[in-house]
Tab-separated table of C-alpha atoms in Angstrom:
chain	number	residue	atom	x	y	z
A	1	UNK	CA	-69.181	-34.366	136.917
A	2	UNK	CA	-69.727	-30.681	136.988
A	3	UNK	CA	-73.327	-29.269	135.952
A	4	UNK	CA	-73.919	-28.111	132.787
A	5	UNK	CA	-75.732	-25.121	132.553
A	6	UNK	CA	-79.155	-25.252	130.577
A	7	UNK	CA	-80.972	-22.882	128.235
A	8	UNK	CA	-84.844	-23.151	127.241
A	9	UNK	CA	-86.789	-21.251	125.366
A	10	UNK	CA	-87.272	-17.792	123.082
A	11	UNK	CA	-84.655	-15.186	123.332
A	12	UNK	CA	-85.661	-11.666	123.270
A	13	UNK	CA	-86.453	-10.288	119.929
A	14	UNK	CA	-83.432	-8.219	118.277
A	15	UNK	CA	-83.478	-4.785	119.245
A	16	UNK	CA	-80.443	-3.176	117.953
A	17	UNK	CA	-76.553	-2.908	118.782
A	18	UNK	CA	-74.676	-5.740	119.237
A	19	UNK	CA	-76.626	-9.064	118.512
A	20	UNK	CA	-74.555	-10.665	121.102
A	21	UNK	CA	-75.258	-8.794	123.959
A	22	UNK	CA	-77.856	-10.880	125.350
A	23	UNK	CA	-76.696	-14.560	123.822
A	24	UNK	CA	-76.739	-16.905	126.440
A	25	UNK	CA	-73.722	-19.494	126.828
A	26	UNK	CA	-71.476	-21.046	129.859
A	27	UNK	CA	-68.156	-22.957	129.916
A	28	UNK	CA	-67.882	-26.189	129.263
A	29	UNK	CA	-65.787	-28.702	130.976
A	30	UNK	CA	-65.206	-30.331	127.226
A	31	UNK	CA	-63.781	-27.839	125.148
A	32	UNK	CA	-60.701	-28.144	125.673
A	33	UNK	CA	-60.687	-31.214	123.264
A	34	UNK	CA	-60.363	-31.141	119.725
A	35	UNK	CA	-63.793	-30.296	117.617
A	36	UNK	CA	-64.069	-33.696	115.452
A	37	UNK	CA	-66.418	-31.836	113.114
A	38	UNK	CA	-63.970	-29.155	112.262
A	39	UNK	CA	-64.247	-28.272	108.461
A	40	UNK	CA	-60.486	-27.787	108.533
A	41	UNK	CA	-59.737	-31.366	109.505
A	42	UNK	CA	-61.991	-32.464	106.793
A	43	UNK	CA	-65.770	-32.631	107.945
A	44	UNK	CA	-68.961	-32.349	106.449
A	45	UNK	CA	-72.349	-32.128	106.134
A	46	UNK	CA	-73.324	-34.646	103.495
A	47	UNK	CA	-76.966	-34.505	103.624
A	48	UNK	CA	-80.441	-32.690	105.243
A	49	UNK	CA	-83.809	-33.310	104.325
A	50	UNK	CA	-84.605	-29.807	104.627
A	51	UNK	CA	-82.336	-26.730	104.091
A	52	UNK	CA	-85.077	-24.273	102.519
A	53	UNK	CA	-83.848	-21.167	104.542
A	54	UNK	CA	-80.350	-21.469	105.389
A	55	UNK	CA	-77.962	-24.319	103.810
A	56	UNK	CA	-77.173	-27.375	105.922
A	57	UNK	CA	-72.961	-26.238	105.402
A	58	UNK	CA	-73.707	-23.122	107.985
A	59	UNK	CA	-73.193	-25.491	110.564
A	60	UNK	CA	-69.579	-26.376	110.594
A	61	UNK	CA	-67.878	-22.950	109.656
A	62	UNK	CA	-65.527	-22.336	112.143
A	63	UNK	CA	-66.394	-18.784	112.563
A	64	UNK	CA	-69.197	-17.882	115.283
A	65	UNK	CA	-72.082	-17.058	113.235
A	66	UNK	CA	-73.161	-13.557	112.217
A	67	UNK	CA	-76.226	-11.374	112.359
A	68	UNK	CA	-77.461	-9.149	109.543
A	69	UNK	CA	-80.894	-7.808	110.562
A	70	UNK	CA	-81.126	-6.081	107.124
A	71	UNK	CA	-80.172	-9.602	104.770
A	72	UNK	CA	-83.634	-10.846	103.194
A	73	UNK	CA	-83.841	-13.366	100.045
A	74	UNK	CA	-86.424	-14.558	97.591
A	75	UNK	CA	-87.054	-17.052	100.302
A	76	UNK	CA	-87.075	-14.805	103.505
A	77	UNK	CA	-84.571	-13.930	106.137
A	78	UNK	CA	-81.045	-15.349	105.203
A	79	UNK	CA	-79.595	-16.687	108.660
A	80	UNK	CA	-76.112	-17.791	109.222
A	81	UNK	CA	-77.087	-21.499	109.827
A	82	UNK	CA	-78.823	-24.438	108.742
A	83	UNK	CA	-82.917	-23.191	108.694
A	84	UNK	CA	-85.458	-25.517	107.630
A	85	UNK	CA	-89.036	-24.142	106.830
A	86	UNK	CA	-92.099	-24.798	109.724
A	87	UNK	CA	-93.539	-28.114	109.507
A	88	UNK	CA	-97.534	-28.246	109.546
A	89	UNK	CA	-99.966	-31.460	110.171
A	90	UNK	CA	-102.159	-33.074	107.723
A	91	UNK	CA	-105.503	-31.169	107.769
A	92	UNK	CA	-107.213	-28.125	109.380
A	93	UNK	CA	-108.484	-30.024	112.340
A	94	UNK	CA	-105.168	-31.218	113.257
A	95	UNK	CA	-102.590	-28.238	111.845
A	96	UNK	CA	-99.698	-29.067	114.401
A	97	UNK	CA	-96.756	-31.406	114.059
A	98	UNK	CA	-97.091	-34.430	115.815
A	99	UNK	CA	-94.144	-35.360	118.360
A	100	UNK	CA	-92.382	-37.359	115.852
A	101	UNK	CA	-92.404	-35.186	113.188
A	102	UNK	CA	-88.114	-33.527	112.717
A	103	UNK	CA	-85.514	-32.425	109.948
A	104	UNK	CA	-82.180	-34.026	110.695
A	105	UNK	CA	-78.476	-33.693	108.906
A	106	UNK	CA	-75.938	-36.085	108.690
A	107	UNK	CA	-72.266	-34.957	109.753
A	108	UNK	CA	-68.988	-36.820	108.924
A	109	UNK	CA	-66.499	-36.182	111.525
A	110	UNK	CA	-63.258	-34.689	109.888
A	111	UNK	CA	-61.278	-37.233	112.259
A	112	UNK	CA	-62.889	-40.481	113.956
A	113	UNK	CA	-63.043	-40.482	117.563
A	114	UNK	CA	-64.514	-40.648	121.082
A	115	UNK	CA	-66.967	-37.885	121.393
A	116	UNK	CA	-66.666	-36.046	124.776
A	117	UNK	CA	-69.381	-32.907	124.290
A	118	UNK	CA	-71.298	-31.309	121.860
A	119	UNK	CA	-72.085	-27.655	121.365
A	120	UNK	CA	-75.760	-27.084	119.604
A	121	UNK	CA	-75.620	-23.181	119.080
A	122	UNK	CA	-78.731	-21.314	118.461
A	123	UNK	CA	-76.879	-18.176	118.039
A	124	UNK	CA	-79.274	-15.427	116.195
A	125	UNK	CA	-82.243	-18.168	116.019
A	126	UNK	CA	-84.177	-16.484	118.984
A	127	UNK	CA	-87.400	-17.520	118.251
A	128	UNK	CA	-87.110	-19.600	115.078
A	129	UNK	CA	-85.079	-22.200	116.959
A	130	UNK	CA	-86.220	-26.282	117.328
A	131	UNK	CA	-87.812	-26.769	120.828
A	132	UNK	CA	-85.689	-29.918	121.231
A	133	UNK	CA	-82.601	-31.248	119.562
A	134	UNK	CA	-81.316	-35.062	119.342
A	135	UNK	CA	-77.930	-36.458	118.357
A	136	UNK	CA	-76.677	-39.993	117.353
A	137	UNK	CA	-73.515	-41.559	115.894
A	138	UNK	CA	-72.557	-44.262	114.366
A	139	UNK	CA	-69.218	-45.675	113.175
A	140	UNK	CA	-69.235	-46.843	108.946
A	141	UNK	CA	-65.932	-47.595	107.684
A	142	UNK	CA	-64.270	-46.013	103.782
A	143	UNK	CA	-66.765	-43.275	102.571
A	144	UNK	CA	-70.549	-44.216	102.551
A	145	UNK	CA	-73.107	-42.206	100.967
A	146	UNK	CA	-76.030	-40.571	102.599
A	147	UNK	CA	-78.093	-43.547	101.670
A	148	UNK	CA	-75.697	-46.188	102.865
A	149	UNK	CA	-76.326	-44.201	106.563
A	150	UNK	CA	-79.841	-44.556	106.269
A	151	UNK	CA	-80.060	-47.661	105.092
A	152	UNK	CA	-81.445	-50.165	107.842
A	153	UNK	CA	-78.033	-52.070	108.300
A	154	UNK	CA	-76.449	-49.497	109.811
A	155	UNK	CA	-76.853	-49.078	114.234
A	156	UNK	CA	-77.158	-45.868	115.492
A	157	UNK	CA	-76.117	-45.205	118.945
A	158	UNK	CA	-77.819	-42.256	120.655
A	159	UNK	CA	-75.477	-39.452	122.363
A	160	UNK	CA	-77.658	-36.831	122.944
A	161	UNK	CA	-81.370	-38.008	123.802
A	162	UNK	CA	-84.290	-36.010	122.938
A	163	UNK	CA	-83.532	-32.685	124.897
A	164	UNK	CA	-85.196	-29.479	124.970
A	165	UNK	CA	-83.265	-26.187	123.653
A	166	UNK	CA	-82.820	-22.365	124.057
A	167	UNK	CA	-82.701	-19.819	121.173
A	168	UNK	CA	-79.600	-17.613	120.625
A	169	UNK	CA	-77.609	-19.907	123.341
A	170	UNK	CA	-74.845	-22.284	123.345
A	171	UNK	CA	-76.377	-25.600	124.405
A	172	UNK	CA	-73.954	-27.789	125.900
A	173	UNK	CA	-74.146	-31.695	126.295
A	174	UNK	CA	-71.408	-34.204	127.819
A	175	UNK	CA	-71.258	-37.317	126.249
A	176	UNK	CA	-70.521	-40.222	127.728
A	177	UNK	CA	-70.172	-43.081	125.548
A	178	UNK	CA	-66.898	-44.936	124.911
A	179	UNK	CA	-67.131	-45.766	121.382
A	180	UNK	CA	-65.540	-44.900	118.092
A	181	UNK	CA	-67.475	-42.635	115.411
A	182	UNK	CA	-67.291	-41.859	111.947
A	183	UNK	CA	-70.475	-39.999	111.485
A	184	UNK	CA	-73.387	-37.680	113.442
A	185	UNK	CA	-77.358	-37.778	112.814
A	186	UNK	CA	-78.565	-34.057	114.433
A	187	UNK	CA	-81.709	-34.091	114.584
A	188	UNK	CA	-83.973	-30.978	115.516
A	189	UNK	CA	-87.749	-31.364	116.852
A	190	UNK	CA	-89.741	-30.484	114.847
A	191	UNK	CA	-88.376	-27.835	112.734
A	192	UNK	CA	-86.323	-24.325	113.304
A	193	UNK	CA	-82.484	-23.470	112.837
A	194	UNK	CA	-79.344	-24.158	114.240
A	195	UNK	CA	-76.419	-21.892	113.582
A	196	UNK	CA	-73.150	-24.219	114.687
A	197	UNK	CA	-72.145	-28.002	115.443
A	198	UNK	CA	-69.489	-28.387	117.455
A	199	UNK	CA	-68.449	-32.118	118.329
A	200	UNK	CA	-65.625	-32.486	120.999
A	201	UNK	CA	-63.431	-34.925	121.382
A	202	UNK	CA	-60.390	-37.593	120.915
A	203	UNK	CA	-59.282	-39.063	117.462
A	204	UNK	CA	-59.053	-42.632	117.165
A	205	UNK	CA	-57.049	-43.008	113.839
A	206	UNK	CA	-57.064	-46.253	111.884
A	207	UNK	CA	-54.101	-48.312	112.931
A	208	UNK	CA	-53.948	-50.025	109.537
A	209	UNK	CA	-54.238	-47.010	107.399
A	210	UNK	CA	-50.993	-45.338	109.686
A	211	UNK	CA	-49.161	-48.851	109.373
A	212	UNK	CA	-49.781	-48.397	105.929
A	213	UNK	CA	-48.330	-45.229	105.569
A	214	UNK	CA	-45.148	-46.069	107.394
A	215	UNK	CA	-43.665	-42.458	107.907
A	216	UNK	CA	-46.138	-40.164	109.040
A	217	UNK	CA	-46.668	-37.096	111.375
A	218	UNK	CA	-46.972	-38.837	114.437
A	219	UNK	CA	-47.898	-35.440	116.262
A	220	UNK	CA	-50.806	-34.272	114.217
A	221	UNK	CA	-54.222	-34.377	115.543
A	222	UNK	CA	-55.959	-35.930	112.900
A	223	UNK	CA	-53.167	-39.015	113.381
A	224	UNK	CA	-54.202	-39.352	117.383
A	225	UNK	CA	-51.753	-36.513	118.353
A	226	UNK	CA	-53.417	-34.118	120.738
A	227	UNK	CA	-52.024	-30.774	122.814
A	228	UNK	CA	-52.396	-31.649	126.735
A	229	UNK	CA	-51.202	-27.960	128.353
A	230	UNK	CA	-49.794	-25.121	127.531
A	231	UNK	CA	-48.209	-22.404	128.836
A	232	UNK	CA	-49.768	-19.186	127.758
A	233	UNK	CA	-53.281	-19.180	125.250
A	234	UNK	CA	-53.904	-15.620	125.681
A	235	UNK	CA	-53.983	-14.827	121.739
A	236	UNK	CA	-54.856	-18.315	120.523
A	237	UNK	CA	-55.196	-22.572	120.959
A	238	UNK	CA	-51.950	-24.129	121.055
A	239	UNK	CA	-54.370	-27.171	119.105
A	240	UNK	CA	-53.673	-24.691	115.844
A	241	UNK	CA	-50.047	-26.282	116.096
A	242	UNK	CA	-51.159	-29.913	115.038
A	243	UNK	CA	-54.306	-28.887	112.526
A	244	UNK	CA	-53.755	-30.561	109.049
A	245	UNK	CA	-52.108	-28.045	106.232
A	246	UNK	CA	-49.783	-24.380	106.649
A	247	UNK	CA	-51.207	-21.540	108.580
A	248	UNK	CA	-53.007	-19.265	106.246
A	249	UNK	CA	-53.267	-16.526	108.467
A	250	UNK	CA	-51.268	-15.319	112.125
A	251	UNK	CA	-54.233	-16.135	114.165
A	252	UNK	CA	-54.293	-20.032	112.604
A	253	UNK	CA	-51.382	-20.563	114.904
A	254	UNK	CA	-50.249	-20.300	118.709
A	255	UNK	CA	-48.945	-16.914	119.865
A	256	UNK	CA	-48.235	-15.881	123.888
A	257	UNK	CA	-48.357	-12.898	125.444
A	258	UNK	CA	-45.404	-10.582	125.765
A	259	UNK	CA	-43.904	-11.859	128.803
A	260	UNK	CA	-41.603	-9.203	131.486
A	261	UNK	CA	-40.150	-11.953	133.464
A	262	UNK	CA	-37.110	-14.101	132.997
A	263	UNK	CA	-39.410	-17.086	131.949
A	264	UNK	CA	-40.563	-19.518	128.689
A	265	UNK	CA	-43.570	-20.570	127.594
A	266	UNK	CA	-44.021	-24.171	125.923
A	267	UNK	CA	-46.781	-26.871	124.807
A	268	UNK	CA	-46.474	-30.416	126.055
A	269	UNK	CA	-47.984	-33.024	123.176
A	270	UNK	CA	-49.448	-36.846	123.391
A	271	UNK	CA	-48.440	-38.613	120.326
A	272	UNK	CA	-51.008	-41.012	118.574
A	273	UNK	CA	-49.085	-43.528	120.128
A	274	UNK	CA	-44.900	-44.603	120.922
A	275	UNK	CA	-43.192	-43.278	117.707
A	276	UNK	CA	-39.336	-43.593	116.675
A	277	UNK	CA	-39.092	-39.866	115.663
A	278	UNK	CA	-36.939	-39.310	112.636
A	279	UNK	CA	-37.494	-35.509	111.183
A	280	UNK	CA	-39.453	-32.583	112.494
A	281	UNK	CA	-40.655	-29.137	111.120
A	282	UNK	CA	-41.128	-25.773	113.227
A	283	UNK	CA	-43.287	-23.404	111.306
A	284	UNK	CA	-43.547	-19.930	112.480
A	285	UNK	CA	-45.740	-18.707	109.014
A	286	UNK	CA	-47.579	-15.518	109.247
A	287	UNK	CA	-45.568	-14.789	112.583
A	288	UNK	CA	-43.410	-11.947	111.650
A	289	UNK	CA	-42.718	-9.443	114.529
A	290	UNK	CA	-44.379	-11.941	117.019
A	291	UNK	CA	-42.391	-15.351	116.360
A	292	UNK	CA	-40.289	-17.378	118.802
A	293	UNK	CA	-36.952	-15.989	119.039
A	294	UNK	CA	-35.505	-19.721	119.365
A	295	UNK	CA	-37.186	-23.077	120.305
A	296	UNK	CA	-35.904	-26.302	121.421
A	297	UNK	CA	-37.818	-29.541	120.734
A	298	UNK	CA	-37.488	-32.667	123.824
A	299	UNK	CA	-39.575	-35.992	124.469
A	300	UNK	CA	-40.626	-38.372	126.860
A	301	UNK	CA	-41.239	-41.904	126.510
A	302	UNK	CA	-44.036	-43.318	129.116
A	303	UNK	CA	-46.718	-40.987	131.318
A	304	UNK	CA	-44.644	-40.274	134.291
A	305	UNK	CA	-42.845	-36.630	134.501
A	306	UNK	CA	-43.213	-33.303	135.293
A	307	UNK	CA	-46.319	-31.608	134.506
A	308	UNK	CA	-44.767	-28.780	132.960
A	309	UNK	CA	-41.404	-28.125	131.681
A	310	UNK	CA	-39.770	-26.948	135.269
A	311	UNK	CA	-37.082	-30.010	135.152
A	312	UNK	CA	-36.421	-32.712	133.605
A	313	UNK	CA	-39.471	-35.322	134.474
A	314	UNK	CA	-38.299	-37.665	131.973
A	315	UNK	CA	-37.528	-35.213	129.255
A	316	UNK	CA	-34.916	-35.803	126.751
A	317	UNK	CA	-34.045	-32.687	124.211
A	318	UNK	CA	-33.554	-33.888	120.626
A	319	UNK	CA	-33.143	-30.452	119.090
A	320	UNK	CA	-31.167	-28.255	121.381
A	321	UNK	CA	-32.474	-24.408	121.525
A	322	UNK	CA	-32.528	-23.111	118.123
A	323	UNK	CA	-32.683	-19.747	116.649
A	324	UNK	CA	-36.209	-19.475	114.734
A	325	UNK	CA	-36.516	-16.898	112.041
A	326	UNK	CA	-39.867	-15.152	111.576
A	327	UNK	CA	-42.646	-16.679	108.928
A	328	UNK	CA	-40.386	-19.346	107.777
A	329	UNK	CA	-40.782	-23.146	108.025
A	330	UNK	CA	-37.577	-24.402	109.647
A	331	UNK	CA	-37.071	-28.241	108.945
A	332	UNK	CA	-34.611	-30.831	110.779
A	333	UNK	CA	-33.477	-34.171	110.683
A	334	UNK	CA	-32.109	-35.738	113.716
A	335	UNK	CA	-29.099	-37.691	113.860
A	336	UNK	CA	-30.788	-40.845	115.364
A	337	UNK	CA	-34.057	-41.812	115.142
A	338	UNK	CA	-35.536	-40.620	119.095
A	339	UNK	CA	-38.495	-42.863	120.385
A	340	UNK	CA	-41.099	-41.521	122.756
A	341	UNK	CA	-44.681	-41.142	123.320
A	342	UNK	CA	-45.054	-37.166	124.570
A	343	UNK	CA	-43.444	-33.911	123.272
A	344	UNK	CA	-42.536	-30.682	124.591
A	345	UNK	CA	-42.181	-27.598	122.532
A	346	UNK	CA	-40.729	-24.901	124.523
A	347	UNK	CA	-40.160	-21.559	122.931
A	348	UNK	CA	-37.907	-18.334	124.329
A	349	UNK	CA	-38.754	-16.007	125.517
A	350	UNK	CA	-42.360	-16.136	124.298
A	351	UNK	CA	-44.170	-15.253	120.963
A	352	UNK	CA	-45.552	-18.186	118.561
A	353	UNK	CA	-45.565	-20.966	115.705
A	354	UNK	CA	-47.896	-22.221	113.243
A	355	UNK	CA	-47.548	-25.581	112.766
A	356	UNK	CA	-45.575	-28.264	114.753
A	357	UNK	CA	-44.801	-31.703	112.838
A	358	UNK	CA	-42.985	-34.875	114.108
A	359	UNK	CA	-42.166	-37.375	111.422
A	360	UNK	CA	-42.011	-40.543	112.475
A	361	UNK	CA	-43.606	-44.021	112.556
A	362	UNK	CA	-45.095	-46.451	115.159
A	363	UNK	CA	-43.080	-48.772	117.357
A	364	UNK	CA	-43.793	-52.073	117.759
A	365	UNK	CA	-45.312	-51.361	121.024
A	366	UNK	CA	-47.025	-48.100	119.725
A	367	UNK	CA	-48.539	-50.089	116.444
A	368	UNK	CA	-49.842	-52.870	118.998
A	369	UNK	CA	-51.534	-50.234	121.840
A	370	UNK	CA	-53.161	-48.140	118.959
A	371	UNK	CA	-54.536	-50.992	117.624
A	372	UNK	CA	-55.849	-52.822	120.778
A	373	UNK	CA	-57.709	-49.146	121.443
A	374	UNK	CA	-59.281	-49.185	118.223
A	375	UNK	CA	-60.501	-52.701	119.029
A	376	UNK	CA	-62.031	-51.704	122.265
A	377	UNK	CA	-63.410	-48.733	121.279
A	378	UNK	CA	-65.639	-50.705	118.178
A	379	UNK	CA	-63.113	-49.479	115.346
């Protein structure tokens, strides 16, 4: 596995311009997967046992954070993240925190899954940052409350150990642990802010809730669908496509660059599982001057084909190329039902949609490999 770069300690003290001229970050092998503690896919932060500078709900907006050197409250310097006031010891002879002493917050992922890397950003906290951060999960079925997670019945498996941190820096971790969870404990040592959570990785839906639903979006990530390449990301992820809910803006989709050759640019999709496809939606919403000019919709059933769309690999198009009209959602039901486990999107000549669904439900053989990966993976 490739090295992940490391940050420790302060960062300089502001001194003017722009605050992220000297913020310290590297790219990490695991972000191209999905961030499980997305707000928009539903996640939270349900409790903290400290949030006296800066609110414990900082840390999953989905914005990077931002700087105001000039913002002061009743309380002190309003940061844009989760701030917790310093921690002292018990008398004068012994003023310090002992190595136990920490604040923590408890996350619920917005989709369950297989955590693949997590993102502690320190962004702005450049010497008011925890020396050390920890992170575990843990995997509680329905909707517990913050004392149902901390009660003693419930395991916690650790992701992150006890690791030292940088201020204003992205600090990366892999995570290598093949299990299903629900919910995150983030823990800093002893005290200090954190400005964003990010939590990468692969959603393992709940094969009895989808076989309960029947017809479903078998496409969208928060079912198990997931983006595996793209063409073109210049303006933004082709992940917007499967998100939960319409675009509410043109940058809350996928858009190309303008391309001067003869060429297309597509996405290629995993479904949650083999689906018997029945219906699908194009949505090019807040695209206007930038949308597809037409699109055409194919899939594949099994792993084996082309990489990208250059031939057939496999492919077989269920919605021939169609001419797309700009911020409108375009909906179509196929003449037979059309079973596969991959999609390919592929748009002409280039431009962007919002929002991709696939309606659909399981096949026999879908239903039965979701489920025996839910089983494996301690669902």
């Amino acid at each position: 596995m490739t090295a992940i770069e490391t940050f420790t300690g302060d960062a300089h003290p502001y001194s003017g311009g722009d605050p992220y001229a000297d913020y310290r970050t590297a790219d990490f092998p695991f972000t191209h997967h999905a961030d499980l503690a997305d707000r928009r896919l539903g996640a939270g932060v349900i409790a903290a046992n400290d949030e006296f500078f800066a609110q414990r709900e900082n840390l999953l907006l989905p914005e990077p954070a931002r700087f105001d050197p000039e913002h002061f409250g009743h309380k002190g310097k309003i940061m844009d993240g989760w701030e917790t006031r310093r921690r002292r010891g018990t008398s004068a002879e012994h003023p310090w925190p002992t190595a136990e002493d920490h604040d923590w917050a408890l996350i619920r992922l917005g989709a369950p899954g297989v955590v693949r890397g997590i993102v502690v950003d320190t962004a702005h906290f450049r010497g008011n940052h925890p020396q050390a951060v920890s992170v575990e999960g843990t995997s509680v079925a329905g909707s517990p409350s913050p004392e149902d997670l901390l009660g003693d019945d419930v395991k916690w498996t650790t992701l992150v150990p006890r690791t030292p941190v940088g201020g204003h820096a992205a600090n990366g971790f892999a995570v290598a642990v093949e299990q299903r969870f629900t919910h995150l404990r983030l823990k800093q040592h002893p005290d200090g802010g954190i400005a964003r959570l990010r939590v990468y990785g692969e959603v393992v839906p709940d094969p009895a809730w989808l076989a309960a639903l029947g017809t479903f979006d078998v496409v969208a990530l928060e079912n198990g669908g997931r983006v595996e390449d793209a063409s073109d990301l210049f303006y933004s992820p082709a992940g917007n496509t499967i998100r939960p809910g319409r675009s509410r803006k043109m940058d809350d989709g996928w858009e190309t660059r303008r391309r001067r050759d003869r060429g297309h640019d597509w996405i290629r999709y995993a479904l949650a599982a083999q689906a018997k496809i029945r219906a699908l939606e194009i949505d090019t919403a807040y695209l206007k001057g930038n949308s597809a000019g037409w699109a055409s919709v194919s899939v594949r059933d099994g792993e084996h084909g082309d990489g990208d769309s250059g031939g057939d690999g496999g492919w077989r198009e269920i919605l021939p190329r169609t001419r797309l009209q700009p911020d409108t959602n375009h909906r179509f039901v196929l003449p037979e039902p059309a079973v596969g486990t991959h999609a390919r999107v592929d748009i002409f000549p280039d431009g962007g949609m919002s929002r991709l669904r696939l309606f659909g439900s399981l096949t026999e053989r879908g239903a039965t490999a979701l489920a025996a990966r839910h089983r494996e993976l301690g669902g």
